Short mmCIF file of C-alpha atoms in Angstrom, two decimals:
data_model
loop_
_atom_site.label_atom_id
_atom_site.label_comp_id
_atom_site.label_asym_id
_atom_site.label_seq_id
_atom_site.Cartn_x
_atom_site.Cartn_y
_atom_site.Cartn_z
CA MET Z 1 119.17 88.02 115.00
CA ASN Z 2 118.86 85.47 112.22
CA LYS Z 3 117.21 82.89 114.46
CA ASN Z 4 114.80 85.56 115.65
CA LYS Z 5 114.11 86.62 112.08
CA TRP Z 6 111.95 83.65 111.23
CA GLY Z 7 110.14 84.03 114.52
CA PHE Z 8 109.19 87.57 113.58
CA ILE Z 9 108.23 86.58 110.04
CA ILE Z 10 105.94 83.80 111.27
CA LEU Z 11 104.43 86.06 113.92
CA GLY Z 12 103.79 88.82 111.40
CA LEU Z 13 102.26 86.49 108.84
CA ALA Z 14 100.08 84.86 111.50
CA ILE Z 15 98.74 88.25 112.59
CA PHE Z 16 98.15 89.15 108.94
CA VAL Z 17 96.28 85.95 108.07
CA ILE Z 18 94.18 85.99 111.23
CA GLY Z 19 93.35 89.66 110.67
CA ILE Z 20 92.29 89.17 107.07
CA THR Z 21 90.21 86.06 107.74
CA PHE Z 22 88.77 87.52 110.94
CA PRO Z 23 85.12 87.62 109.75
CA PHE Z 24 85.24 83.90 108.93
CA TRP Z 25 85.89 82.78 112.46
CA TYR Z 26 84.18 85.66 114.26
CA GLY Z 27 80.72 84.28 113.44
CA LYS Z 28 81.98 80.71 114.03
CA GLY Z 29 80.47 79.75 110.69
CA LYS Z 30 76.93 80.01 112.03
CA SER Z 31 74.61 81.28 109.36
CA THR Z 32 72.61 84.26 110.53
CA PRO Z 33 69.40 84.80 108.63
CA PRO Z 34 68.45 88.36 107.76
CA PRO Z 35 66.06 89.83 110.32
CA LEU Z 36 62.36 89.10 110.12
CA LEU Z 37 60.53 92.32 109.43
CA SER Z 38 57.16 92.30 111.05
CA LEU Z 39 54.31 93.96 109.16
CA ASP Z 40 51.85 92.84 111.79
CA THR Z 41 50.44 96.15 112.97
CA PRO Z 42 46.78 97.17 113.32
CA ALA Z 43 47.11 99.85 110.63
CA ILE Z 44 48.68 97.50 108.09
CA THR Z 45 46.29 94.62 108.85
CA ALA Z 46 43.44 97.01 108.17
CA LEU Z 47 44.82 97.81 104.70
CA THR Z 48 43.04 96.18 101.82
CA GLU Z 49 46.04 96.48 99.57
CA LYS Z 50 49.33 95.86 101.38
CA ARG Z 51 51.33 98.66 99.85
CA CYS Z 52 53.86 101.02 101.27
CA VAL Z 53 54.08 104.66 100.18
CA GLU Z 54 55.95 103.63 97.07
CA ASP Z 55 56.69 100.13 95.82
CA THR Z 56 58.60 97.87 98.19
CA ALA Z 57 61.88 97.68 96.26
CA PHE Z 58 62.03 101.46 96.10
CA MET Z 59 61.22 101.82 99.79
CA ARG Z 60 63.82 99.30 100.88
CA ALA Z 61 66.65 101.17 99.20
CA ASN Z 62 65.45 104.76 99.11
CA HIS Z 63 63.31 105.44 102.18
CA MET Z 64 66.01 107.64 103.76
CA LYS Z 65 66.16 109.77 100.62
CA LEU Z 66 62.38 110.00 100.62
CA LEU Z 67 62.33 111.03 104.27
CA ASP Z 68 65.06 113.56 103.65
CA ALA Z 69 63.07 115.08 100.80
CA TRP Z 70 59.89 115.03 102.90
CA ARG Z 71 61.57 116.82 105.74
CA ASP Z 72 63.03 119.55 103.59
CA GLU Z 73 59.82 120.08 101.66
CA ALA Z 74 57.62 120.04 104.74
CA VAL Z 75 59.74 122.14 107.03
CA ARG Z 76 61.36 124.54 104.61
CA GLU Z 77 58.78 124.89 101.88
CA GLY Z 78 55.60 124.06 103.71
CA HIS Z 79 54.45 121.45 101.18
CA ARG Z 80 53.04 118.86 103.50
CA LEU Z 81 51.29 116.56 101.06
CA TYR Z 82 53.06 113.87 99.08
CA THR Z 83 51.54 112.32 96.01
CA ALA Z 84 52.87 108.84 95.36
CA LYS Z 85 53.53 107.54 91.86
CA ASN Z 86 50.21 105.73 91.82
CA GLY Z 87 48.30 108.87 92.85
CA ARG Z 88 47.67 108.21 96.54
CA THR Z 89 48.45 111.08 98.88
CA PHE Z 90 50.25 110.99 102.21
CA GLU Z 91 51.08 113.59 104.78
CA LYS Z 92 54.86 114.17 104.74
CA SER Z 93 55.46 113.13 108.29
CA LEU Z 94 57.77 110.72 110.02
CA THR Z 95 55.72 109.96 113.10
CA GLY Z 96 52.40 110.80 111.51
CA THR Z 97 52.76 108.63 108.40
CA CYS Z 98 55.56 106.03 108.51
CA LEU Z 99 55.06 105.18 112.15
CA GLN Z 100 51.28 105.11 111.86
CA CYS Z 101 51.48 102.07 109.60
CA HIS Z 102 54.80 100.79 110.94
CA SER Z 103 53.85 101.35 114.57
CA ASN Z 104 56.02 98.40 115.56
CA LYS Z 105 59.23 100.37 115.06
CA GLU Z 106 61.24 97.92 117.13
CA GLN Z 107 60.24 94.91 115.09
CA PHE Z 108 60.49 96.74 111.80
CA CYS Z 109 62.75 99.78 111.38
CA ASP Z 110 65.09 98.88 114.24
CA ARG Z 111 65.54 95.26 113.27
CA CYS Z 112 66.69 96.16 109.81
CA HIS Z 113 68.82 99.07 110.98
CA ASN Z 114 70.55 96.99 113.65
CA TYR Z 115 71.33 94.37 111.03
CA VAL Z 116 73.05 96.82 108.69
CA GLY Z 117 74.40 99.04 111.45
CA ALA Z 118 72.40 102.15 110.61
CA LYS Z 119 71.63 104.60 113.42
CA PRO Z 120 69.13 107.24 112.35
CA SER Z 121 69.25 110.09 114.82
CA CYS Z 122 65.69 111.20 113.98
CA PHE Z 123 64.17 109.79 117.11
CA ASN Z 124 66.24 112.00 119.36
CA CYS Z 125 63.53 114.53 118.59
CA HIS Z 126 60.68 112.76 116.83
CA ILE Z 127 58.37 110.69 118.96
CA ILE Z 128 57.69 107.01 118.59
CA PRO Z 129 53.92 106.50 119.07
CA GLY Z 130 54.12 103.39 121.28
CA GLU Z 131 56.63 104.90 123.66
CA VAL Z 132 54.42 107.83 124.59
CA LYS Z 133 51.76 105.59 126.07
CA GLN Z 134 54.21 103.62 128.19
CA MET V 1 100.38 107.75 77.64
CA ASN V 2 100.80 105.77 80.84
CA LEU V 3 97.94 107.76 82.26
CA LEU V 4 95.77 106.91 79.28
CA ILE V 5 96.54 103.20 79.61
CA SER V 6 95.45 103.12 83.22
CA ILE V 7 92.31 105.18 82.62
CA VAL V 8 91.34 102.77 79.85
CA ALA V 9 92.18 99.79 82.07
CA VAL V 10 89.89 101.00 84.86
CA LEU V 11 87.12 101.80 82.38
CA ILE V 12 87.40 98.35 80.81
CA LEU V 13 87.17 96.75 84.25
CA MET V 14 84.05 98.78 85.02
CA LEU V 15 82.45 97.86 81.71
CA LEU V 16 83.36 94.24 82.32
CA ALA V 17 81.59 94.34 85.67
CA MET V 18 78.55 95.96 84.06
CA GLY V 19 78.56 93.31 81.36
CA MET V 20 78.70 90.59 83.96
CA THR V 21 75.46 91.76 85.55
CA MET V 22 73.64 90.78 82.35
CA ASN V 23 73.14 87.10 83.03
CA HIS V 24 72.83 84.71 85.93
CA VAL V 25 75.97 82.69 85.37
CA THR V 26 78.24 85.71 85.40
CA ILE V 27 76.41 87.21 88.37
CA TYR V 28 77.03 83.96 90.19
CA PHE V 29 80.69 84.19 89.20
CA LEU V 30 80.89 87.77 90.41
CA THR V 31 79.17 87.24 93.75
CA ALA V 32 80.20 83.73 94.69
CA ILE V 33 83.46 82.81 92.95
CA ALA V 34 85.40 86.01 92.29
CA PRO V 35 85.49 87.15 95.95
CA TYR V 36 86.88 83.84 97.18
CA ALA V 37 89.37 83.68 94.32
CA ALA V 38 90.48 87.25 95.01
CA ILE V 39 90.98 86.62 98.72
CA ALA V 40 92.87 83.39 98.02
CA VAL V 41 95.18 85.08 95.51
CA PHE V 42 95.65 87.98 97.92
CA LEU V 43 96.60 85.79 100.88
CA ALA V 44 98.79 83.36 98.96
CA GLY V 45 100.48 86.08 96.93
CA PHE V 46 101.10 88.21 100.00
CA ILE V 47 102.65 85.33 101.94
CA ARG V 48 104.76 84.28 98.96
CA ARG V 49 106.10 87.80 98.52
CA ILE V 50 106.92 88.13 102.22
CA LEU V 51 108.72 84.78 102.28
CA LEU V 52 110.73 85.76 99.19
CA TRP V 53 111.80 88.95 100.89
CA ALA V 54 112.50 87.14 104.14
CA LYS V 55 114.76 84.68 102.32
CA SER V 56 116.88 87.34 100.63
CA PRO V 57 120.17 87.59 102.47
CA VAL V 58 120.90 90.74 104.44
CA PRO V 59 124.33 90.00 105.89
CA PHE V 60 125.22 93.48 107.06
CA ARG V 61 123.53 96.28 108.90
CA ILE V 62 122.57 99.21 106.74
CA PRO V 63 123.02 102.22 108.96
CA THR V 64 121.16 105.25 107.75
CA THR V 65 122.45 108.59 108.82
CA CYS V 66 119.28 109.94 110.38
CA GLY V 67 120.70 110.24 113.87
CA GLN V 68 123.77 109.68 116.02
CA GLU V 69 124.63 106.04 116.47
CA LYS V 70 125.05 104.68 119.99
CA SER V 71 128.77 104.67 120.77
CA LEU V 72 130.54 106.13 123.77
CA PRO V 73 128.41 106.91 126.82
CA TRP V 74 129.15 110.64 126.71
CA ILE V 75 128.13 111.02 123.08
CA LYS V 76 124.42 111.67 122.89
CA SER V 77 122.77 109.10 120.62
CA SER V 78 119.31 109.13 119.14
CA PRO V 79 117.79 105.76 119.98
CA LEU V 80 114.75 106.09 117.71
CA GLU V 81 116.43 107.46 114.60
CA ASN V 82 119.40 105.15 114.88
CA PRO V 83 118.44 102.31 117.22
CA SER V 84 120.98 99.97 118.71
CA GLY V 85 118.67 97.18 119.86
CA LEU V 86 115.27 95.56 119.45
CA PRO V 87 113.19 98.09 121.46
CA GLY V 88 114.58 100.95 119.40
CA VAL V 89 113.89 99.08 116.18
CA ILE V 90 110.31 98.50 117.23
CA GLY V 91 109.98 102.19 118.06
CA ARG V 92 111.43 103.24 114.72
CA MET V 93 109.17 100.79 112.88
CA ALA V 94 106.13 102.08 114.76
CA LEU V 95 107.02 105.66 113.81
CA GLU V 96 107.42 104.57 110.22
CA VAL V 97 104.23 102.54 109.98
CA LEU V 98 101.96 104.80 112.00
CA LEU V 99 103.35 108.25 111.23
CA PHE V 100 105.36 107.77 108.00
CA ARG V 101 108.52 109.16 109.60
CA SER V 102 110.64 108.81 106.45
CA LEU V 103 108.16 110.63 104.28
CA PHE V 104 108.23 113.53 106.72
CA ARG V 105 111.91 113.99 105.91
CA ASN V 106 111.06 114.76 102.32
CA THR V 107 112.75 117.92 101.12
CA ASP V 108 112.40 120.03 98.07
CA VAL V 109 115.03 122.08 96.33
CA GLU V 110 114.45 125.30 94.49
CA MET V 111 116.77 127.72 92.69
CA ILE V 112 116.55 131.09 94.35
CA ASP V 113 118.90 133.79 93.06
CA GLY V 114 120.94 131.15 91.33
CA ARG V 115 121.52 129.23 94.52
CA PRO V 116 119.83 125.96 95.41
CA VAL V 117 117.69 126.35 98.51
CA TYR V 118 116.40 123.33 100.38
CA GLY V 119 113.18 123.33 102.31
CA SER V 120 110.96 120.70 103.85
CA ALA V 121 108.12 119.43 101.67
CA SER V 122 105.62 117.64 103.81
CA TRP V 123 102.49 117.80 101.69
CA LEU V 124 103.07 114.29 100.45
CA TRP V 125 103.52 113.16 104.02
CA PHE V 126 100.34 114.92 105.10
CA PHE V 127 98.13 113.60 102.34
CA GLY V 128 99.74 110.19 102.56
CA LEU V 129 98.81 110.03 106.21
CA VAL V 130 95.27 111.28 105.53
CA PHE V 131 94.90 108.75 102.72
CA HIS V 132 96.02 105.73 104.71
CA GLY V 133 94.18 106.83 107.83
CA SER V 134 90.86 107.25 106.12
CA LEU V 135 91.36 104.01 104.21
CA LEU V 136 91.80 102.23 107.53
CA VAL V 137 88.67 103.82 108.99
CA ILE V 138 86.68 102.91 105.88
CA ILE V 139 87.83 99.29 105.98
CA LEU V 140 86.98 99.05 109.67
CA ARG V 141 83.55 100.57 109.04
CA HIS V 142 82.87 97.94 106.40
CA LEU V 143 83.12 95.31 109.15
CA ARG V 144 79.47 96.09 109.84
CA PHE V 145 78.70 93.98 106.79
CA PHE V 146 81.12 91.21 107.73
CA THR V 147 80.11 90.56 111.32
CA GLU V 148 76.79 89.65 112.89
CA PRO V 149 76.24 90.80 115.61
CA ILE V 150 78.25 93.81 114.52
CA LEU V 151 81.66 93.96 116.13
CA PRO V 152 81.54 96.23 119.18
CA GLY V 153 83.37 99.48 118.60
CA ILE V 154 82.37 99.77 114.96
CA ALA V 155 79.25 101.72 115.89
CA GLY V 156 81.33 104.14 117.94
CA LEU V 157 83.84 104.59 115.14
CA THR V 158 81.03 105.15 112.67
CA ALA V 159 79.42 107.72 114.94
CA VAL V 160 82.69 109.64 115.31
CA ASP V 161 83.29 109.44 111.57
CA GLY V 162 79.85 110.85 110.86
CA PHE V 163 79.68 113.30 113.73
CA LEU V 164 78.83 116.24 111.50
CA GLU V 165 75.49 114.55 110.72
CA LEU V 166 75.47 116.29 107.38
CA ALA V 167 72.99 114.95 104.87
CA ILE V 168 71.00 111.75 105.02
CA PRO V 169 72.49 109.19 105.19
CA THR V 170 75.22 110.87 107.19
CA LEU V 171 78.30 111.93 105.29
CA TYR V 172 81.43 110.29 106.68
CA LEU V 173 84.52 112.43 107.13
CA SER V 174 86.78 109.57 106.14
CA ASP V 175 85.07 109.42 102.74
CA VAL V 176 85.70 113.11 102.12
CA MET V 177 89.29 112.90 103.30
CA LEU V 178 89.98 109.83 101.19
CA LEU V 179 88.70 111.54 98.07
CA ALA V 180 90.67 114.70 98.82
CA ALA V 181 93.84 112.69 99.37
CA VAL V 182 93.39 110.59 96.23
CA ILE V 183 92.85 113.73 94.19
CA PHE V 184 96.00 115.28 95.67
CA LEU V 185 98.10 112.19 95.02
CA PHE V 186 96.78 111.95 91.48
CA VAL V 187 97.17 115.63 90.60
CA ARG V 188 100.67 115.59 92.10
CA ARG V 189 101.71 112.93 89.62
CA ILE V 190 100.31 114.86 86.70
CA ILE V 191 101.35 118.42 87.52
CA ASN V 192 104.87 117.72 88.68
CA ALA V 193 106.88 117.14 85.47
CA PRO V 194 109.72 115.03 86.93
CA LEU V 195 107.17 112.92 88.73
CA ARG V 196 105.08 112.51 85.62
CA TYR V 197 108.21 111.36 83.81
CA ILE V 198 108.87 108.55 86.27
CA SER V 199 105.21 107.51 86.67
CA LEU V 200 104.30 104.13 85.26
CA ALA V 201 100.87 102.99 84.21
CA ALA V 202 100.72 100.91 87.40
CA ASP V 203 101.21 104.06 89.50
CA TYR V 204 98.17 105.73 88.01
CA PHE V 205 96.23 102.48 87.96
CA ALA V 206 96.54 102.01 91.72
CA LEU V 207 95.21 105.50 92.39
CA LEU V 208 92.46 105.32 89.79
CA LEU V 209 91.32 101.91 90.98
CA ILE V 210 91.04 103.09 94.57
CA ALA V 211 89.34 106.30 93.43
CA ALA V 212 86.83 104.30 91.39
CA ILE V 213 86.08 102.06 94.36
CA ALA V 214 85.56 105.10 96.57
CA VAL V 215 83.33 106.85 94.06
CA THR V 216 81.12 103.79 93.48
CA GLY V 217 80.87 103.37 97.24
CA LEU V 218 79.80 106.98 97.76
CA TRP V 219 77.42 106.67 94.84
CA MET V 220 75.65 103.77 96.53
CA ARG V 221 75.38 105.69 99.75
CA HIS V 222 74.44 109.18 98.69
CA ILE V 223 73.16 109.17 95.14
CA GLN V 224 71.55 105.85 94.36
CA PRO V 225 71.10 103.96 97.63
CA THR V 226 71.48 100.22 97.47
CA ASP V 227 69.47 97.72 99.47
CA LEU V 228 72.00 97.18 102.22
CA GLU V 229 70.05 94.35 103.79
CA GLN V 230 70.63 92.30 100.64
CA VAL V 231 74.26 93.37 100.57
CA LYS V 232 74.79 92.27 104.14
CA ALA V 233 73.03 88.96 103.48
CA LEU V 234 75.40 88.42 100.55
CA VAL V 235 78.48 89.21 102.62
CA MET V 236 77.34 87.04 105.52
CA GLY V 237 76.82 84.31 102.94
CA TRP V 238 80.50 84.51 101.98
CA VAL V 239 81.57 84.51 105.59
CA THR V 240 79.53 81.42 106.41
CA LEU V 241 80.66 79.75 103.18
CA SER V 242 77.16 79.61 101.74
CA PRO V 243 77.11 82.36 99.12
CA HIS V 244 73.92 83.25 97.33
CA SER V 245 73.20 85.93 94.76
CA PRO V 246 71.58 89.11 96.04
CA GLN V 247 68.26 90.34 94.69
CA GLY V 248 67.67 93.86 93.54
CA VAL V 249 71.02 95.49 94.19
CA GLY V 250 72.09 97.85 91.47
CA VAL V 251 74.80 97.65 88.84
CA VAL V 252 76.94 100.07 90.84
CA PHE V 253 77.27 97.52 93.61
CA PHE V 254 78.60 94.94 91.18
CA ILE V 255 81.14 97.41 89.83
CA HIS V 256 82.22 98.23 93.39
CA LEU V 257 82.56 94.55 94.22
CA PHE V 258 84.41 93.64 91.05
CA LEU V 259 86.91 96.47 91.38
CA ILE V 260 87.65 95.39 94.95
CA CYS V 261 88.24 91.83 93.77
CA VAL V 262 90.64 93.16 91.13
CA LEU V 263 92.41 95.28 93.73
CA LEU V 264 92.82 92.33 96.09
CA ALA V 265 94.07 89.97 93.42
CA TRP V 266 96.47 92.53 91.97
CA PHE V 267 97.77 93.70 95.34
CA PRO V 268 100.50 91.09 95.94
CA PHE V 269 102.03 91.75 92.52
CA SER V 270 101.98 95.51 92.70
CA LYS V 271 103.73 98.32 94.49
CA LEU V 272 100.92 98.19 97.02
CA MET V 273 102.92 95.39 98.63
CA HIS V 274 104.72 98.16 100.50
CA ALA V 275 102.09 97.36 103.12
CA GLY V 276 104.06 94.23 103.97
CA GLY V 277 107.35 95.45 102.59
CA VAL V 278 107.77 98.28 105.06
CA PHE V 279 108.25 95.71 107.83
CA LEU V 280 111.00 94.02 105.85
CA SER V 281 112.96 97.12 104.87
CA PRO V 282 116.54 96.52 105.99
CA THR V 283 117.14 100.22 106.61
CA ARG V 284 114.19 100.25 109.02
CA ASN V 285 114.22 96.86 110.72
CA LEU V 286 117.89 96.34 111.52
CA ALA V 287 119.48 97.77 114.63
CA ASN V 288 122.64 99.73 113.88
CA ASN V 289 125.04 97.76 116.04
CA SER V 290 127.86 97.49 113.55
CA ARG V 291 130.32 98.89 116.05
CA SER V 292 129.41 96.70 119.00
CA GLN V 293 128.98 93.42 117.13
CA ARG V 294 130.87 91.84 114.29
CA HIS V 295 128.67 90.76 111.40
CA MET V 296 130.23 88.04 109.28
CA ASN V 297 129.14 87.52 105.76
CA PRO V 298 127.59 84.04 106.08
CA TRP V 299 128.43 82.93 102.56
CA ASN V 300 132.10 83.87 102.60
CA GLY V 301 133.96 80.88 101.16
CA PRO V 302 137.11 79.56 102.88
CA VAL V 303 140.05 81.70 101.74
CA LEU V 304 143.34 79.91 101.08
CA VAL V 305 146.06 81.88 102.87
CA HIS V 306 149.80 81.38 102.78
CA THR V 307 151.30 83.15 105.79
CA TYR V 308 154.86 84.50 105.94
CA GLU V 309 155.87 81.77 108.42
CA GLU V 310 154.76 79.09 105.99
CA TYR V 311 156.55 80.89 103.18
CA GLU V 312 159.75 81.02 105.18
CA ASP V 313 159.47 77.34 106.13
CA GLU V 314 159.14 76.48 102.49
CA PHE V 315 162.04 78.58 101.18
CA ARG V 316 164.35 78.86 104.21
CA ASP V 317 167.25 77.00 102.59
CA LYS V 318 167.06 79.06 99.45
CA MET V 319 166.74 82.31 101.37
CA LYS V 320 169.75 81.49 103.49
CA ALA V 321 171.71 80.49 100.42
CA ALA V 322 170.91 83.85 98.85
CA GLY V 323 171.91 85.64 102.05
CA LEU V 324 168.44 86.92 102.85
CA PRO V 325 167.59 87.50 106.53
CA VAL V 326 165.22 84.93 108.04
CA GLU V 327 163.25 85.16 111.26
CA LYS V 328 163.74 81.59 112.45
CA GLU V 329 167.08 79.88 112.13
#
């Protein structure tokens, strides 16, 4: 057994080290740039001031919270108008607001979500404007 | 007192992390140096500890009395509880590592009508299993930040974990179970007087540190979302050995990160090393073959013996002269 012992120790440690350092060799050291988010849609090009509903930093981190609040307020309370911090108003709608400006869902929402591994289930029910026409 | 020490220790660590977000140099330290240092200490310390354990001599089998040893063919033996060869040992180890077999044996004793009554106490086993299981799922889920393209299977695991689709972003079951288990393990230490008596600061510290990591993680998901794109870019930077500081991620992320670095660096020197130690437990990893094989103590020195024949050779004349019987004439 004693001769085997070191075999088992080495095997175990090898599995351990390979497991822990797995991410280092999985990507083979290639650097993968964050996805390019395309803002090139007719609705956004037509904007004079390139602004989202709220400021960009807030949107990047909190858009799911915003959408969650919109949904509850619109569906449960019937308040369908949202007043942004700077006074502009938007209809609280996923397809009707977000995807009007960001009509390139695949090059925008999806790219970022695929990168971070998020899978919103919203579009099981909600329509994506471009897809209807196809 | 021990509890207080560890609460203060965790709070100091959190404040330290918050302090470090104040200026660029310390942010650079936190996001580019500390993670590598922590991983290096973790790996080196873990390997050192394992090699130290591997080197300690275990000359004899340590049979535990959990089942009938293999002996005569007509005596029923229990090959998993008391294995006699390598396959049985692997089976027993798998039961131990995956299902915490030993913990399941835990019993409790109570005085009922002046007599001690023993009963099984498997709450610790249950919450222990829940705790480790959800920790594993959470670690695997985090691979979405460490791999690009994301490792196949992680999406499926994440979907199963969040199948209730409660709240936005989806609440993961593993998060809830981890918190429940940590709370149980922590309360158990405090409520149970004998257990409180034997609890060291390090015992509370391990639980509190993991709880703090879990709470900061949940905070960033459900209360104050963090820009995960920046977080992933940071992590991919580590993985490709080109770290850069993230922009616009909150203080909570830095606390989360720093506590994880502390956990990793402290791991090899703490009781958390049971992760590696379980594989090297002599009562678990040695087959009980003491009856079928002779185990010699390898460091027995040569023993000087003087047999009766030699004795007689030496004193035969004198023995004969004294009229004592001798075996050889």
